[in-house]
Amino acid sequence: MNREVKELRKKFKEYDIDGYVIPKNDDYFTEYSKINRLKIISNFSGSAGLAVVLKNKNYLFSDGRYTIQSEIESGKHFKITSYEKIINCNLFKNLKLGLDPKLFTHMQIKNYFLKYNKVKFLSNNLIDEIKTQKVINNTPFFLLKDEIIGENSESKVNKIINYLKKNKADNLFVTAPENVAWILNIRGADGPNSPIPNSRLIINKSKKVFLITEPQKAKELIKKK
C-alpha cells in the first residue's frame, strides 16, 4: 500500500467517514491544474479520472483512453474501473463518503453517489493535508492587444446586459475561467499548459462588472481599466 493512501485512511476516523473521493479537476473544474491531487493519491497522470479510497479497497475510474496507462500507473493499489460505472455507483453501498464540495457540482454528487451511499462535505481537502503543495502563482493577468481580438470586451458585456434585460434577470454569474477570459479579453498563467486566468465574473444589468480572483493578479487590469 502506498504511503499516501495509508495517511489518508488514518484520517477517516477523525472525520467520521468510510471513504474519500478525489477527482482530477481543481476548484475551477479544469483538468489541467498545477495541483494534481489525483496523481498524488493514485499515481495516475491521465487528464480524466476519479479515485475513491475506502477502508479496505481503492477504486480508480477512468475512460477508455487510459485503460493500459491506468493499470501501469495505479493497478498495484487501485481497482481500475470504467468511468461510466461511477453513475449511481453500486460497487460499494451504505457508506459515508467524504469529499471537498468545491471540486464537485451538485449534479455530480447526486448522480454519482447518493443512490447507494451518503456524502459528507469536508471544509479541509484531505489530500492537501497529506501533502502540501506550494504553488507560487502571482503572475498578473494581462489584456490582449486590440489588433488581435475580434470583439472588444465592452461590446461583449453589452450583449450580455441586453440578454439579462430581455430575460428579466439581474446578474450573470460566470464560473468557467475560459469564459471569463473570452468576455474580458484577458489571459493569465494559472494553468500549466494554457493561459487561463483562474477567476469568476459577475455582470450586473446596470453594467457593473465584478472580477473575482486573487487581488494581486488583477492589479495590472485595474491600472489599465
Short mmCIF file of C-alpha atoms in Angstrom, two decimals:
data_model
loop_
_atom_site.label_atom_id
_atom_site.label_comp_id
_atom_site.label_asym_id
_atom_site.label_seq_id
_atom_site.Cartn_x
_atom_site.Cartn_y
_atom_site.Cartn_z
CA MET A 1 0.00 0.00 0.00
CA ASN A 2 1.44 3.41 -0.91
CA ARG A 3 2.19 5.95 1.81
CA GLU A 4 -0.41 8.50 0.69
CA VAL A 5 -3.28 6.01 0.88
CA LYS A 6 -2.17 4.92 4.35
CA GLU A 7 -2.04 8.54 5.52
CA LEU A 8 -5.46 9.25 4.05
CA ARG A 9 -7.07 6.25 5.73
CA LYS A 10 -5.73 7.38 9.10
CA LYS A 11 -7.96 10.44 8.78
CA PHE A 12 -11.21 8.51 8.25
CA LYS A 13 -11.90 8.10 11.97
CA GLU A 14 -11.08 11.74 12.70
CA TYR A 15 -13.57 12.96 10.07
CA ASP A 16 -16.14 10.19 10.66
CA ILE A 17 -16.14 8.89 7.08
CA ASP A 18 -15.84 5.48 5.41
CA GLY A 19 -14.03 6.72 2.33
CA TYR A 20 -12.81 9.76 0.44
CA VAL A 21 -13.35 10.86 -3.16
CA ILE A 22 -10.60 12.54 -5.20
CA PRO A 23 -11.37 13.99 -8.65
CA LYS A 24 -8.86 15.13 -11.27
CA ASN A 25 -10.21 18.68 -11.59
CA ASP A 26 -9.35 21.62 -9.38
CA ASP A 27 -11.59 24.32 -7.84
CA TYR A 28 -12.14 25.85 -11.29
CA PHE A 29 -13.08 22.48 -12.84
CA THR A 30 -10.13 22.39 -15.18
CA GLU A 31 -8.40 19.06 -15.75
CA TYR A 32 -5.04 20.76 -16.28
CA SER A 33 -4.27 22.28 -12.89
CA LYS A 34 -0.94 22.93 -11.24
CA ILE A 35 -2.07 20.89 -8.23
CA ASN A 36 -2.85 17.30 -9.24
CA ARG A 37 -4.42 15.65 -6.21
CA LEU A 38 -5.47 12.56 -8.15
CA LYS A 39 -1.86 11.83 -9.12
CA ILE A 40 -0.73 12.29 -5.52
CA ILE A 41 -3.07 9.62 -4.20
CA SER A 42 -3.08 7.18 -7.13
CA ASN A 43 -0.04 7.97 -9.31
CA PHE A 44 -2.44 8.25 -12.27
CA SER A 45 -1.34 11.05 -14.60
CA GLY A 46 -4.14 10.99 -17.20
CA SER A 47 -6.33 14.01 -17.87
CA ALA A 48 -9.61 12.40 -16.75
CA GLY A 49 -10.23 10.25 -13.70
CA LEU A 50 -11.64 9.96 -10.21
CA ALA A 51 -10.44 7.92 -7.23
CA VAL A 52 -12.39 6.55 -4.28
CA VAL A 53 -10.30 5.41 -1.33
CA LEU A 54 -12.15 3.17 1.14
CA LYS A 55 -11.02 1.50 4.35
CA ASN A 56 -10.13 -1.77 2.63
CA LYS A 57 -10.27 -1.10 -1.10
CA ASN A 58 -9.49 1.61 -3.63
CA TYR A 59 -11.11 2.39 -6.98
CA LEU A 60 -9.82 4.43 -9.88
CA PHE A 61 -12.40 5.41 -12.50
CA SER A 62 -11.04 6.38 -15.92
CA ASP A 63 -12.16 6.21 -19.54
CA GLY A 64 -11.11 4.00 -22.43
CA ARG A 65 -8.22 6.24 -23.43
CA TYR A 66 -6.35 5.25 -20.30
CA THR A 67 -7.06 1.52 -19.94
CA ILE A 68 -3.42 0.48 -20.24
CA GLN A 69 -1.93 3.60 -18.64
CA SER A 70 -4.12 3.40 -15.54
CA GLU A 71 -3.19 -0.26 -15.00
CA ILE A 72 0.51 0.54 -15.30
CA GLU A 73 0.45 3.60 -13.07
CA SER A 74 -2.20 2.65 -10.50
CA GLY A 75 -3.18 -1.00 -10.87
CA LYS A 76 -0.99 -2.14 -7.99
CA HIS A 77 -3.05 -0.29 -5.36
CA PHE A 78 -6.33 0.57 -7.15
CA LYS A 79 -9.03 -1.46 -8.88
CA ILE A 80 -9.28 0.13 -12.33
CA THR A 81 -12.91 0.70 -13.28
CA SER A 82 -14.67 2.06 -16.36
CA TYR A 83 -15.73 5.67 -15.92
CA GLU A 84 -19.40 5.08 -16.71
CA LYS A 85 -19.70 2.88 -13.60
CA ILE A 86 -19.41 5.96 -11.42
CA ILE A 87 -23.02 6.84 -12.35
CA ASN A 88 -25.23 5.60 -9.49
CA CYS A 89 -22.18 3.67 -8.34
CA ASN A 90 -23.13 0.41 -6.64
CA LEU A 91 -19.63 -1.06 -6.28
CA PHE A 92 -19.88 -0.05 -2.62
CA LYS A 93 -23.03 0.67 -0.62
CA ASN A 94 -24.24 2.26 2.62
CA LEU A 95 -21.02 4.20 3.12
CA LYS A 96 -20.39 7.77 4.19
CA LEU A 97 -18.03 9.29 1.64
CA GLY A 98 -16.08 12.45 2.41
CA LEU A 99 -15.35 14.96 -0.32
CA ASP A 100 -14.31 18.54 -0.95
CA PRO A 101 -17.52 20.24 -2.16
CA LYS A 102 -15.55 22.87 -4.10
CA LEU A 103 -14.47 20.16 -6.54
CA PHE A 104 -17.92 18.79 -7.47
CA THR A 105 -21.13 20.07 -8.96
CA HIS A 106 -24.46 19.33 -7.30
CA MET A 107 -25.45 17.07 -10.20
CA GLN A 108 -22.20 15.08 -10.00
CA ILE A 109 -22.73 14.35 -6.32
CA LYS A 110 -26.34 13.35 -6.91
CA ASN A 111 -25.64 11.19 -9.98
CA TYR A 112 -22.52 9.51 -8.64
CA PHE A 113 -23.12 8.68 -5.00
CA LEU A 114 -26.48 9.50 -3.45
CA LYS A 115 -28.44 6.48 -4.69
CA TYR A 116 -26.49 3.92 -2.66
CA ASN A 117 -24.30 6.00 -0.34
CA LYS A 118 -24.15 9.22 1.64
CA VAL A 119 -21.71 12.09 1.32
CA LYS A 120 -20.15 14.36 3.89
CA PHE A 121 -18.79 17.76 2.89
CA LEU A 122 -15.40 18.49 4.44
CA SER A 123 -14.06 22.02 4.70
CA ASN A 124 -10.48 20.76 4.51
CA ASN A 125 -9.14 18.92 1.49
CA LEU A 126 -7.60 15.77 2.94
CA ILE A 127 -5.09 15.35 0.10
CA ASP A 128 -3.74 18.82 0.86
CA GLU A 129 -3.37 17.78 4.49
CA ILE A 130 -1.34 14.75 3.46
CA LYS A 131 0.94 16.55 1.03
CA THR A 132 1.21 20.30 1.00
CA GLN A 133 1.96 21.64 -2.45
CA LYS A 134 3.33 25.14 -2.67
CA VAL A 135 2.34 26.74 -5.94
CA ILE A 136 3.75 30.22 -6.42
CA ASN A 137 1.31 31.77 -8.81
CA ASN A 138 1.29 35.55 -8.64
CA THR A 139 1.65 36.19 -12.36
CA PRO A 140 -0.70 39.08 -13.15
CA PHE A 141 -3.49 38.81 -15.69
CA PHE A 142 -2.97 40.77 -18.90
CA LEU A 143 -5.16 42.26 -21.62
CA LEU A 144 -4.98 41.04 -25.18
CA LYS A 145 -3.94 43.69 -27.69
CA ASP A 146 -6.72 45.28 -29.69
CA GLU A 147 -5.23 44.22 -33.01
CA ILE A 148 -5.57 40.51 -32.20
CA ILE A 149 -9.09 40.44 -30.75
CA GLY A 150 -12.22 40.01 -32.85
CA GLU A 151 -14.50 41.94 -30.50
CA ASN A 152 -13.74 44.22 -27.57
CA SER A 153 -14.90 43.38 -24.07
CA GLU A 154 -17.30 46.34 -23.83
CA SER A 155 -19.24 45.01 -26.81
CA LYS A 156 -19.42 41.53 -25.28
CA VAL A 157 -20.57 42.88 -21.92
CA ASN A 158 -23.26 44.98 -23.61
CA LYS A 159 -24.60 41.90 -25.39
CA ILE A 160 -24.78 40.07 -22.05
CA ILE A 161 -26.59 43.00 -20.42
CA ASN A 162 -29.14 43.08 -23.24
CA TYR A 163 -29.69 39.35 -22.75
CA LEU A 164 -30.20 39.85 -19.00
CA LYS A 165 -32.76 42.59 -19.57
CA LYS A 166 -34.57 40.56 -22.21
CA ASN A 167 -34.87 37.62 -19.82
CA LYS A 168 -35.68 39.80 -16.78
CA ALA A 169 -32.55 38.72 -14.91
CA ASP A 170 -30.37 40.88 -12.68
CA ASN A 171 -26.97 39.20 -12.91
CA LEU A 172 -24.93 36.67 -14.82
CA PHE A 173 -22.51 34.59 -12.74
CA VAL A 174 -19.69 33.25 -14.93
CA THR A 175 -17.92 30.33 -13.24
CA ALA A 176 -15.67 28.99 -16.01
CA PRO A 177 -12.30 30.80 -16.29
CA GLU A 178 -12.18 30.26 -20.06
CA ASN A 179 -15.45 32.18 -20.39
CA VAL A 180 -14.12 34.99 -18.20
CA ALA A 181 -11.06 35.10 -20.46
CA TRP A 182 -13.25 35.41 -23.55
CA ILE A 183 -15.61 38.06 -22.18
CA LEU A 184 -12.90 40.36 -20.83
CA ASN A 185 -10.20 39.51 -23.41
CA ILE A 186 -7.76 38.67 -20.63
CA ARG A 187 -5.25 35.90 -20.12
CA GLY A 188 -3.14 34.62 -17.23
CA ALA A 189 -0.70 31.91 -16.19
CA ASP A 190 -2.77 29.77 -13.83
CA GLY A 191 -2.70 26.58 -15.89
CA PRO A 192 0.42 24.56 -16.70
CA ASN A 193 -0.43 24.27 -20.40
CA SER A 194 -2.70 27.19 -21.31
CA PRO A 195 -3.02 30.92 -20.48
CA ILE A 196 -6.13 30.51 -18.33
CA PRO A 197 -6.85 33.26 -15.75
CA ASN A 198 -8.37 31.48 -12.73
CA SER A 199 -11.26 33.78 -11.95
CA ARG A 200 -15.02 34.17 -11.88
CA LEU A 201 -17.20 37.03 -13.00
CA ILE A 202 -20.48 38.71 -12.10
CA ILE A 203 -22.06 41.01 -14.66
CA ASN A 204 -24.94 43.17 -13.45
CA LYS A 205 -27.71 44.51 -15.68
CA SER A 206 -26.67 48.03 -14.62
CA LYS A 207 -23.28 47.37 -16.29
CA LYS A 208 -21.35 46.69 -13.13
CA VAL A 209 -18.65 44.04 -13.63
CA PHE A 210 -17.14 42.18 -10.67
CA LEU A 211 -13.99 40.15 -11.28
CA ILE A 212 -13.48 37.54 -8.55
CA THR A 213 -9.86 36.44 -8.18
CA GLU A 214 -6.72 36.96 -6.11
CA PRO A 215 -6.22 40.75 -5.89
CA GLN A 216 -2.56 40.79 -6.90
CA LYS A 217 -3.41 39.14 -10.21
CA ALA A 218 -5.78 41.97 -11.16
CA LYS A 219 -3.54 44.95 -10.36
CA GLU A 220 -2.45 45.49 -13.95
CA LEU A 221 -6.03 45.25 -15.19
CA ILE A 222 -7.17 47.84 -12.64
CA LYS A 223 -4.44 50.22 -13.80
CA LYS A 224 -5.46 49.90 -17.44
CA LYS A 225 -9.25 49.89 -16.88
#
